[in-house]
Tab-separated table of C-alpha atoms in Angstrom:
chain	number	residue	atom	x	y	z
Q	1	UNK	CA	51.212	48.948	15.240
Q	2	UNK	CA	47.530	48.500	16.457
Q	3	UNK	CA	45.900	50.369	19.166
Q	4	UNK	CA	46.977	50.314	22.757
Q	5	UNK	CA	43.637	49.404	25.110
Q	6	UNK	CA	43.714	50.783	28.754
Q	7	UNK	CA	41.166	49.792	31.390
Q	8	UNK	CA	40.294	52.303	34.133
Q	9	UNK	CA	42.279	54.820	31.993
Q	10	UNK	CA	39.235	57.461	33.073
Q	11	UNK	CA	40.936	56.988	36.895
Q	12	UNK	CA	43.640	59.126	37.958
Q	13	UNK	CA	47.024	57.095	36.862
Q	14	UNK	CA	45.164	55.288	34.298
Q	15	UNK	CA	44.267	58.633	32.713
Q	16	UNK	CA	48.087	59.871	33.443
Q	17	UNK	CA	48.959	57.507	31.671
Q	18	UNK	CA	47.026	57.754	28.768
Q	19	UNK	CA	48.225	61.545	28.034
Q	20	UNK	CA	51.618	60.251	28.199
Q	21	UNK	CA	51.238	57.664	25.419
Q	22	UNK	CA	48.685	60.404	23.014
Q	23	UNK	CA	51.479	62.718	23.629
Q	24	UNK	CA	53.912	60.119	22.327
Q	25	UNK	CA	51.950	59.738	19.023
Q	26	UNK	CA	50.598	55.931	20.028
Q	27	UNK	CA	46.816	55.314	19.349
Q	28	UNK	CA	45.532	55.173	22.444
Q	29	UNK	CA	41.337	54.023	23.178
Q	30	UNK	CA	39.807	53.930	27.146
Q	31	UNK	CA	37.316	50.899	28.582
Q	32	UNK	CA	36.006	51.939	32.098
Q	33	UNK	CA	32.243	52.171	33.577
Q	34	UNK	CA	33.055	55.198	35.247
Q	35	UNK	CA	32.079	53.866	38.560
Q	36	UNK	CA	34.980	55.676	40.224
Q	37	UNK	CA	36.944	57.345	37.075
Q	38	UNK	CA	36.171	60.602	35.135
Q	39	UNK	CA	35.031	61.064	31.580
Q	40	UNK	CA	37.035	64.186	31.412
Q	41	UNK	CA	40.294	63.078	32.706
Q	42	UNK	CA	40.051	61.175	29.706
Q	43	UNK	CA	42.528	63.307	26.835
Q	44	UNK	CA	40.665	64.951	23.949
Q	45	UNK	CA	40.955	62.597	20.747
Q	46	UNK	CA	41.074	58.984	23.233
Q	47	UNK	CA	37.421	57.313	22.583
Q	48	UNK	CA	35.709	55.881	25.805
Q	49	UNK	CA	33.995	52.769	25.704
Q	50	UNK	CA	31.872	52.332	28.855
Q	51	UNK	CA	31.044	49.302	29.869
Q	52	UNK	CA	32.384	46.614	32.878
Q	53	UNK	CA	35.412	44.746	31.750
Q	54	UNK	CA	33.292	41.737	33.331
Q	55	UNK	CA	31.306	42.202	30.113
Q	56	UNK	CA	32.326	39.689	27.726
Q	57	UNK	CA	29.783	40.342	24.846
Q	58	UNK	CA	30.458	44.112	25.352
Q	59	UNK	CA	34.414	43.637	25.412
Q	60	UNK	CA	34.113	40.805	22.480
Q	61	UNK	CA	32.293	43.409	20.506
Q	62	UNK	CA	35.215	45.745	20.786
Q	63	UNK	CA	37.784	43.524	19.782
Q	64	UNK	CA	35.877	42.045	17.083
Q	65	UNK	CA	36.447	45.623	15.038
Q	66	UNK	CA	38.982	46.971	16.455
Q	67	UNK	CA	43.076	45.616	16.746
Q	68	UNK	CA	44.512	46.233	20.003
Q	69	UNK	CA	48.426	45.195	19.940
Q	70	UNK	CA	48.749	45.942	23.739
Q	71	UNK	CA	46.377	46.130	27.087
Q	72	UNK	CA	47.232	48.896	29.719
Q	73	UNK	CA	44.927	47.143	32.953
Q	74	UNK	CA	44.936	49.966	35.792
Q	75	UNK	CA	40.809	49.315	36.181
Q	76	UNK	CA	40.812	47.908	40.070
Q	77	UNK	CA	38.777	48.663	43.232
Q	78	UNK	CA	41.810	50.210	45.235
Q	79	UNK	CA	40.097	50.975	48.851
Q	80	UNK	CA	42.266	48.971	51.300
Q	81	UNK	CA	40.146	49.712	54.369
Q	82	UNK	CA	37.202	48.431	52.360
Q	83	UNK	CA	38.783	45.487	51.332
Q	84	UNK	CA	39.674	44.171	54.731
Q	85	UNK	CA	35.867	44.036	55.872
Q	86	UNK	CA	34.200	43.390	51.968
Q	87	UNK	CA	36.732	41.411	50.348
Q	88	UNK	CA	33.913	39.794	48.451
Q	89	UNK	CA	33.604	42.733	46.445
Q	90	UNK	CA	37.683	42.799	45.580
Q	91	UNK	CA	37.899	39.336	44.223
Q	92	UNK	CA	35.029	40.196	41.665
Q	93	UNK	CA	35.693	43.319	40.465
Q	94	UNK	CA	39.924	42.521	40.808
Q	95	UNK	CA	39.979	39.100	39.975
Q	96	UNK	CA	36.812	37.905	38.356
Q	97	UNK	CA	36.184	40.004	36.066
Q	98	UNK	CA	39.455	40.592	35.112
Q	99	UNK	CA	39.922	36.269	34.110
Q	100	UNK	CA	36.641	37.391	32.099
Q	101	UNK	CA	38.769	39.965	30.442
Q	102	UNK	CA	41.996	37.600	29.776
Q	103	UNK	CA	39.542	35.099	28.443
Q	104	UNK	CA	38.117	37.577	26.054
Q	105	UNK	CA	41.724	39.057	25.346
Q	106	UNK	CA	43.027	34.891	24.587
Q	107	UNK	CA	39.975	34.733	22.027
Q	108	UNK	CA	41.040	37.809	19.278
Q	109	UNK	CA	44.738	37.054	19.827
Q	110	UNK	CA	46.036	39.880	22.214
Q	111	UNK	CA	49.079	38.731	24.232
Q	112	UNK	CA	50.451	42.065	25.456
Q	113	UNK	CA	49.582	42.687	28.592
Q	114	UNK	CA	50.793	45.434	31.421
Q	115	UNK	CA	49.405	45.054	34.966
Q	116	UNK	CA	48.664	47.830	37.253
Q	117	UNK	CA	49.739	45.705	40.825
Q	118	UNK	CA	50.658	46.858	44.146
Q	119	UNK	CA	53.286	47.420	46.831
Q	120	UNK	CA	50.314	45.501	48.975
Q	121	UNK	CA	50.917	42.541	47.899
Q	122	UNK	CA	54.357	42.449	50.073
Q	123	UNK	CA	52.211	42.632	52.869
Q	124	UNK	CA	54.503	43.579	55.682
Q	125	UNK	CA	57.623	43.957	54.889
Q	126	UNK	CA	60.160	41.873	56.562
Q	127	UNK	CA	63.218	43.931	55.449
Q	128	UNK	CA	63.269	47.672	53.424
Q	129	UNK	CA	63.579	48.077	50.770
Q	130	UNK	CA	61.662	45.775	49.616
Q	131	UNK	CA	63.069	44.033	46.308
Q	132	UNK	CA	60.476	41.708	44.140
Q	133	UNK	CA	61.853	38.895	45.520
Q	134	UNK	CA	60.485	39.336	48.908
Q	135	UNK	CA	57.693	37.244	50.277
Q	136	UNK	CA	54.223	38.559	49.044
Q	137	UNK	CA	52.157	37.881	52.096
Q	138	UNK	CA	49.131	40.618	51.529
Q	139	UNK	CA	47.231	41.756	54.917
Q	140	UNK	CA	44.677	42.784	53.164
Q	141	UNK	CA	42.222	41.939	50.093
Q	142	UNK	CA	43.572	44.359	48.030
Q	143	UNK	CA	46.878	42.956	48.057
Q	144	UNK	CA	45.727	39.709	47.706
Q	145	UNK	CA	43.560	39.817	44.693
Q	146	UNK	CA	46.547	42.102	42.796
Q	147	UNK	CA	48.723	39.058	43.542
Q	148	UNK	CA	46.303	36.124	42.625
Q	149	UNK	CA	45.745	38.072	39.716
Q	150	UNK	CA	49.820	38.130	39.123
Q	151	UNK	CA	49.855	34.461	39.444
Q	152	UNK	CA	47.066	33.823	37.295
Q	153	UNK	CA	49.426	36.333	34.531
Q	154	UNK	CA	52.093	33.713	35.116
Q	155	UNK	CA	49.890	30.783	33.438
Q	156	UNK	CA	49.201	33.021	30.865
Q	157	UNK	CA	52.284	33.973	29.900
Q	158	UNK	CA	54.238	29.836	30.238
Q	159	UNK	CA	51.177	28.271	28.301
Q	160	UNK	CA	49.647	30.617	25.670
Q	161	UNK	CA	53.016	32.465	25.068
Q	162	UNK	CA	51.617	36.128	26.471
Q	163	UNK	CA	54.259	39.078	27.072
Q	164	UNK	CA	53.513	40.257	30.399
Q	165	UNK	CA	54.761	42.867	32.944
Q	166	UNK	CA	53.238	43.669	36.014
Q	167	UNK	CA	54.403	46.961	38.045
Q	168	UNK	CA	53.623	46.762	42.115
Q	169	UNK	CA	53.298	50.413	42.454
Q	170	UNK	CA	54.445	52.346	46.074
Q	171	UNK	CA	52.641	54.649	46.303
Q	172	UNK	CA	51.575	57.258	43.038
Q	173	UNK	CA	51.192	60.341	43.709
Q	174	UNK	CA	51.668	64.209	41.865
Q	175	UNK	CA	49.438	65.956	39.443
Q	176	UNK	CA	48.903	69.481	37.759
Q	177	UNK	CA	47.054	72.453	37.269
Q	178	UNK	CA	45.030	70.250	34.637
Q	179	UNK	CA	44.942	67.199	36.611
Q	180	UNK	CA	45.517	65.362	39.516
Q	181	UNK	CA	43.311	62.829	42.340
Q	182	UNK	CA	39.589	62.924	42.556
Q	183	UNK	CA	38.833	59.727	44.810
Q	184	UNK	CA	35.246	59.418	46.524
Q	185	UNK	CA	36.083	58.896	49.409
Q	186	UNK	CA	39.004	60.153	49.186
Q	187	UNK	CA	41.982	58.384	50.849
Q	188	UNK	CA	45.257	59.609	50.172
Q	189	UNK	CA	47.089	61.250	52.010
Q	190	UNK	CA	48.518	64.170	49.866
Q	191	UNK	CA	45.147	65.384	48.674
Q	192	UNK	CA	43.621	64.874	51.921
Q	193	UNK	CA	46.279	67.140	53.402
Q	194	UNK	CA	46.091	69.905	50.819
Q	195	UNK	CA	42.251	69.785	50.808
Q	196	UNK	CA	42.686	70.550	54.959
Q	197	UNK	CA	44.649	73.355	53.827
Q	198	UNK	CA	42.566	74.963	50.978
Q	199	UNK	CA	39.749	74.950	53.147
Q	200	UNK	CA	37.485	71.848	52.264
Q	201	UNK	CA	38.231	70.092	55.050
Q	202	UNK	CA	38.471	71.095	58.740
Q	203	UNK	CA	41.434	68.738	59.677
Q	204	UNK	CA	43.616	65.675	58.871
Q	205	UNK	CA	43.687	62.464	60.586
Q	206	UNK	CA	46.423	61.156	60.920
Q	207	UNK	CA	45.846	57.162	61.270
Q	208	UNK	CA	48.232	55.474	64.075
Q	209	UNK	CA	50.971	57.175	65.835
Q	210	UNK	CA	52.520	54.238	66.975
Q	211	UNK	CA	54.082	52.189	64.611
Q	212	UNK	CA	57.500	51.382	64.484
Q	213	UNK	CA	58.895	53.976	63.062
Q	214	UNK	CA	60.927	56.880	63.718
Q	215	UNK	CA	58.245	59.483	64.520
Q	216	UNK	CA	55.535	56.757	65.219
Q	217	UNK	CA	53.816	57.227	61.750
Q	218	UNK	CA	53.716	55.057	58.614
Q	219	UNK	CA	56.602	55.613	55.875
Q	220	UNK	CA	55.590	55.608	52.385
Q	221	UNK	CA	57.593	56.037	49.154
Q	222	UNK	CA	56.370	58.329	46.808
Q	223	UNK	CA	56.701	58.447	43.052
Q	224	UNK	CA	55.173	60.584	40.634
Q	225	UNK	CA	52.603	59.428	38.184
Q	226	UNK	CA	54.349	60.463	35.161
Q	227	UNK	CA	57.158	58.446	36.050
Q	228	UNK	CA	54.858	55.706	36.439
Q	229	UNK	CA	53.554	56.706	32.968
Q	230	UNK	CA	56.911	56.592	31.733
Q	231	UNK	CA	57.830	53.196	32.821
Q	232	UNK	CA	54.335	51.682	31.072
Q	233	UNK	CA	55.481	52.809	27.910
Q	234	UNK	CA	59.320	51.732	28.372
Q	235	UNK	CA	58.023	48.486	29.301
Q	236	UNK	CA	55.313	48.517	25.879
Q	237	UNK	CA	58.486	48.841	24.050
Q	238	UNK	CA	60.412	45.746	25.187
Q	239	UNK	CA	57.789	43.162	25.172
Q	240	UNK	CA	58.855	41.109	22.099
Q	241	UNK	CA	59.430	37.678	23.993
Q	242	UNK	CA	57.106	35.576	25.932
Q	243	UNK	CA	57.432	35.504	29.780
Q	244	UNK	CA	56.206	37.355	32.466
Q	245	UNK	CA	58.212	40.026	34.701
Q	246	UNK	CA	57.286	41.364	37.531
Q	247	UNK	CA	58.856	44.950	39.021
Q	248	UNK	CA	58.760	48.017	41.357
Q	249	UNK	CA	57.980	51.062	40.868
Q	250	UNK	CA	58.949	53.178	43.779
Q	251	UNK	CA	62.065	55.875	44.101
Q	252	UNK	CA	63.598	53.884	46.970
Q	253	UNK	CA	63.397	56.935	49.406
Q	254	UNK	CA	60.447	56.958	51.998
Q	255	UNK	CA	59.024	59.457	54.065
Q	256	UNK	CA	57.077	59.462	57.175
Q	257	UNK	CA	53.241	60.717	56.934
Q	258	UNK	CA	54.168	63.052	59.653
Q	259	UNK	CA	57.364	64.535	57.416
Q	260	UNK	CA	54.648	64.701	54.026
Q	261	UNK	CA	52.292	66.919	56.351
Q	262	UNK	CA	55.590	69.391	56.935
Q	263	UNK	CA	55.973	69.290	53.649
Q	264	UNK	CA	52.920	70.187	52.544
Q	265	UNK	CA	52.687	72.938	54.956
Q	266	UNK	CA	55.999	74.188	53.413
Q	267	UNK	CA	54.037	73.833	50.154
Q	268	UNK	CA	51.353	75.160	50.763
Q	269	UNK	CA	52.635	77.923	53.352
Q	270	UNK	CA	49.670	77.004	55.410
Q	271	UNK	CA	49.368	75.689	58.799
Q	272	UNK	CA	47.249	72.485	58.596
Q	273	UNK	CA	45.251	71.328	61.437
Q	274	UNK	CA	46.031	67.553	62.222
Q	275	UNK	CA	44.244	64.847	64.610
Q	276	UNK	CA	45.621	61.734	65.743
Q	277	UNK	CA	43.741	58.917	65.185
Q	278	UNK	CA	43.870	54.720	65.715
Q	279	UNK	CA	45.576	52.836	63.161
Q	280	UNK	CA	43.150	52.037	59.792
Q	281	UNK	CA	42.855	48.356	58.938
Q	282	UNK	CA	44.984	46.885	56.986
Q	283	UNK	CA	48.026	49.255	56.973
Q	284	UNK	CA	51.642	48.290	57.323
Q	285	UNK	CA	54.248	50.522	58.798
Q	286	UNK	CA	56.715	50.895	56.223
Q	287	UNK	CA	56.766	50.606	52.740
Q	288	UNK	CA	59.797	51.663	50.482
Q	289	UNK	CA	60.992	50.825	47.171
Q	290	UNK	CA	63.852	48.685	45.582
Q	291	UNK	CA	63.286	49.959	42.394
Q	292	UNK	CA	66.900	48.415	40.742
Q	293	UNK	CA	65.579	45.618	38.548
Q	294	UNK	CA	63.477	48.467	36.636
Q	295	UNK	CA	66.246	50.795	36.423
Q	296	UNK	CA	68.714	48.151	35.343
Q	297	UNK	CA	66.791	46.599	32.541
Q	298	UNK	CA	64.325	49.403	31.652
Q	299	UNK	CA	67.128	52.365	31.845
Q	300	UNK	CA	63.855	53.981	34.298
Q	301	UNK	CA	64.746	56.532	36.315
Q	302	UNK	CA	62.351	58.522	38.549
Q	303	UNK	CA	62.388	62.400	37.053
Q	304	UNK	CA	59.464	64.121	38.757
Q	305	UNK	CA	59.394	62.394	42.297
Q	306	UNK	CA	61.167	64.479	44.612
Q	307	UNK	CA	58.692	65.163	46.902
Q	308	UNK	CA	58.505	68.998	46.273
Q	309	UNK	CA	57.485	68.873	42.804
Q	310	UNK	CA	54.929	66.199	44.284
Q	311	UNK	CA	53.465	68.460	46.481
Q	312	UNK	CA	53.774	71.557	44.174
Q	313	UNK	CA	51.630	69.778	41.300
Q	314	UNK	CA	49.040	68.818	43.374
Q	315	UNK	CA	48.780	71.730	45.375
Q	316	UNK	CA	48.250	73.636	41.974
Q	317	UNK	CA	45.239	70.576	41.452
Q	318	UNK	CA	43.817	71.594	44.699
Q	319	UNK	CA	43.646	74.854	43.754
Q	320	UNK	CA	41.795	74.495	40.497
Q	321	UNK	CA	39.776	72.182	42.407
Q	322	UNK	CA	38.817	74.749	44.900
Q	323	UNK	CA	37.637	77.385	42.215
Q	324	UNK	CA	35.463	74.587	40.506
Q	325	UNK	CA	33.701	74.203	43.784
Q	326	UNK	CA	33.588	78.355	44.645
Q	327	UNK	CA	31.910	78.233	40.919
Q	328	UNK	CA	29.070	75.825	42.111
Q	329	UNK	CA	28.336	77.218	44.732
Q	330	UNK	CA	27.598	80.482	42.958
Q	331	UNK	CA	25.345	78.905	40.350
């Protein structure tokens, strides 16, 4: 087969990703600017081509040497606070320049294509779990330029014949002593919790104690980015027809922020200093997983996202990440 192209595969699931499908044996090459991602999350062997996938020459150069059979797209602006007050910025980078991409793609012949999408795009949910068949009603830009860019997918695949499958991720989370999140600013709450306890930061906020929800605080679902890995490649694998799918990728179990911070004092065997604070813009309450249209047709099945391994693996990131910074600091 040819290669297999990622976008934003220098970012944290792209790059996930991308050791999953070198460890696999499949030829695997990275395009991302680096404007958020990491030239060394990148595995050794994977060439990076930097450059904005906005960049038609640049991307038209590529593909004028080199045969891709298949496009991993994870490269996205992802801050959802952001996006609510500059959603200007979202629709270019999410949605322009990614039609500048397809364009490009339509040109040399590629018609494999796997989406990186979003539980946003449900918006707020009107019933849990959420299946794919719920109404996509985004609250914020983030959400709505993964779901224009879904529909725009659809014309692809019913008039020039493309193979697509886009996966609305819950929310990804995990790592390893090798690897794990590096987000500036970071958002999320698992690193932000274990960086509270390590150390770098003097507390966690947690945003909005009021929802309605058990304990007052947002439910997420968690799932492990190697089983989001996993299901990119299952899906690479069963692409032969035309059409365009859309499904979940979630574990179907959620858990309240305030039940992740227990656990990752139970992880961590640290007490971590918390803070209320008012809800962030943008954020629903709950968000939780149907995940059985992947598991059904796919045979996908979520092996590292129990929420203790979660934690575990990315309390051994912080770590690392904590003697990286005790190592600057004595240079």
């Amino acid at each position: 087969m040819g290669g297999i192209l990622v976008t934003g595969g220098a970012g944290y699931v792209g790059s996930a990703c991308c050791a999953q499908l070198v460890d696999r044996g499949f030829p695997v090459e990275v395009v991302d600017d680096l404007s958020t991602g990491h030239a060394d999350a990148i595995p050794n062997g994977v060439t990076l081509h930097r450059f904005d996938l906005g960049d038609r020459d640049a991307l038209a150069n590529l593909l004028a040497w080199k045969k891709f059979d298949v496009v991993f797209h994870f490269a996205a602006k992802a801050l959802i606070s952001e996006s609510v007050v500059n959603p200007g910025l979202f629709f270019d980078a999410n949605v322009a320049s990614s039609i500048a991409m397809l364009e490009v793609l339509r040109t040399h012949g590629v018609r494999k294509f796997v989406f990186s999408s979003s539980a946003a795009v449900y918006g707020t949910p009107r019933a849990v779990p959420i299946d794919e068949d719920h109404a996509t009603e985004p609250v914020n830009a983030y959400g709505e330029s993964k779901l224009i860019l879904e529909r725009i997918l659809r014309w692809y695949a019913l008039s020039y014949g493309w193979s697509v499958v886009a996966f609305r991720y819950f929310n990804a989370s995990g790592g390893g002593r090798k690897w794990g999140e590096r987000h500036d600013p970071e958002t999320h709450i698992i690193p932000l919790l274990l960086q509270t306890a390590s150390g770098r930061r003097e507390y966690f906020e947690i945003y909005g104690s009021d929802y309605p929800t058990p304990d007052g605080t947002c439910v997420r679902d968690y799932v492990h980015v190697m089983d989001i890995a996993d299901a990119h490649i299952l899906a690479m694998q069963k692409m032969d027809l035309p059409g365009c799918h859309v499904y979940n990728i979630g574990t179907g179990r959620s858990y309240s922020v305030q039940e992740v911070c227990q656990a990752a004092e139970e992880a961590t065997r640290k007490r971590i200093k918390l803070r209320r604070a008012p809800r962030r813009l943008g954020d629903p309450a709950i968000l939780c997983a149907n995940p059985t249209k992947l598991m059904n047709e796919f045979g996908w099945a979520p092996s590292h996202s129990e929420l203790r391994e979660i934690m575990k693996g990315a309390w051994d990131w912080e770590q690392e990440q904590c003697k990286h910074v005790l190592a600057k600091q004595a240079d």
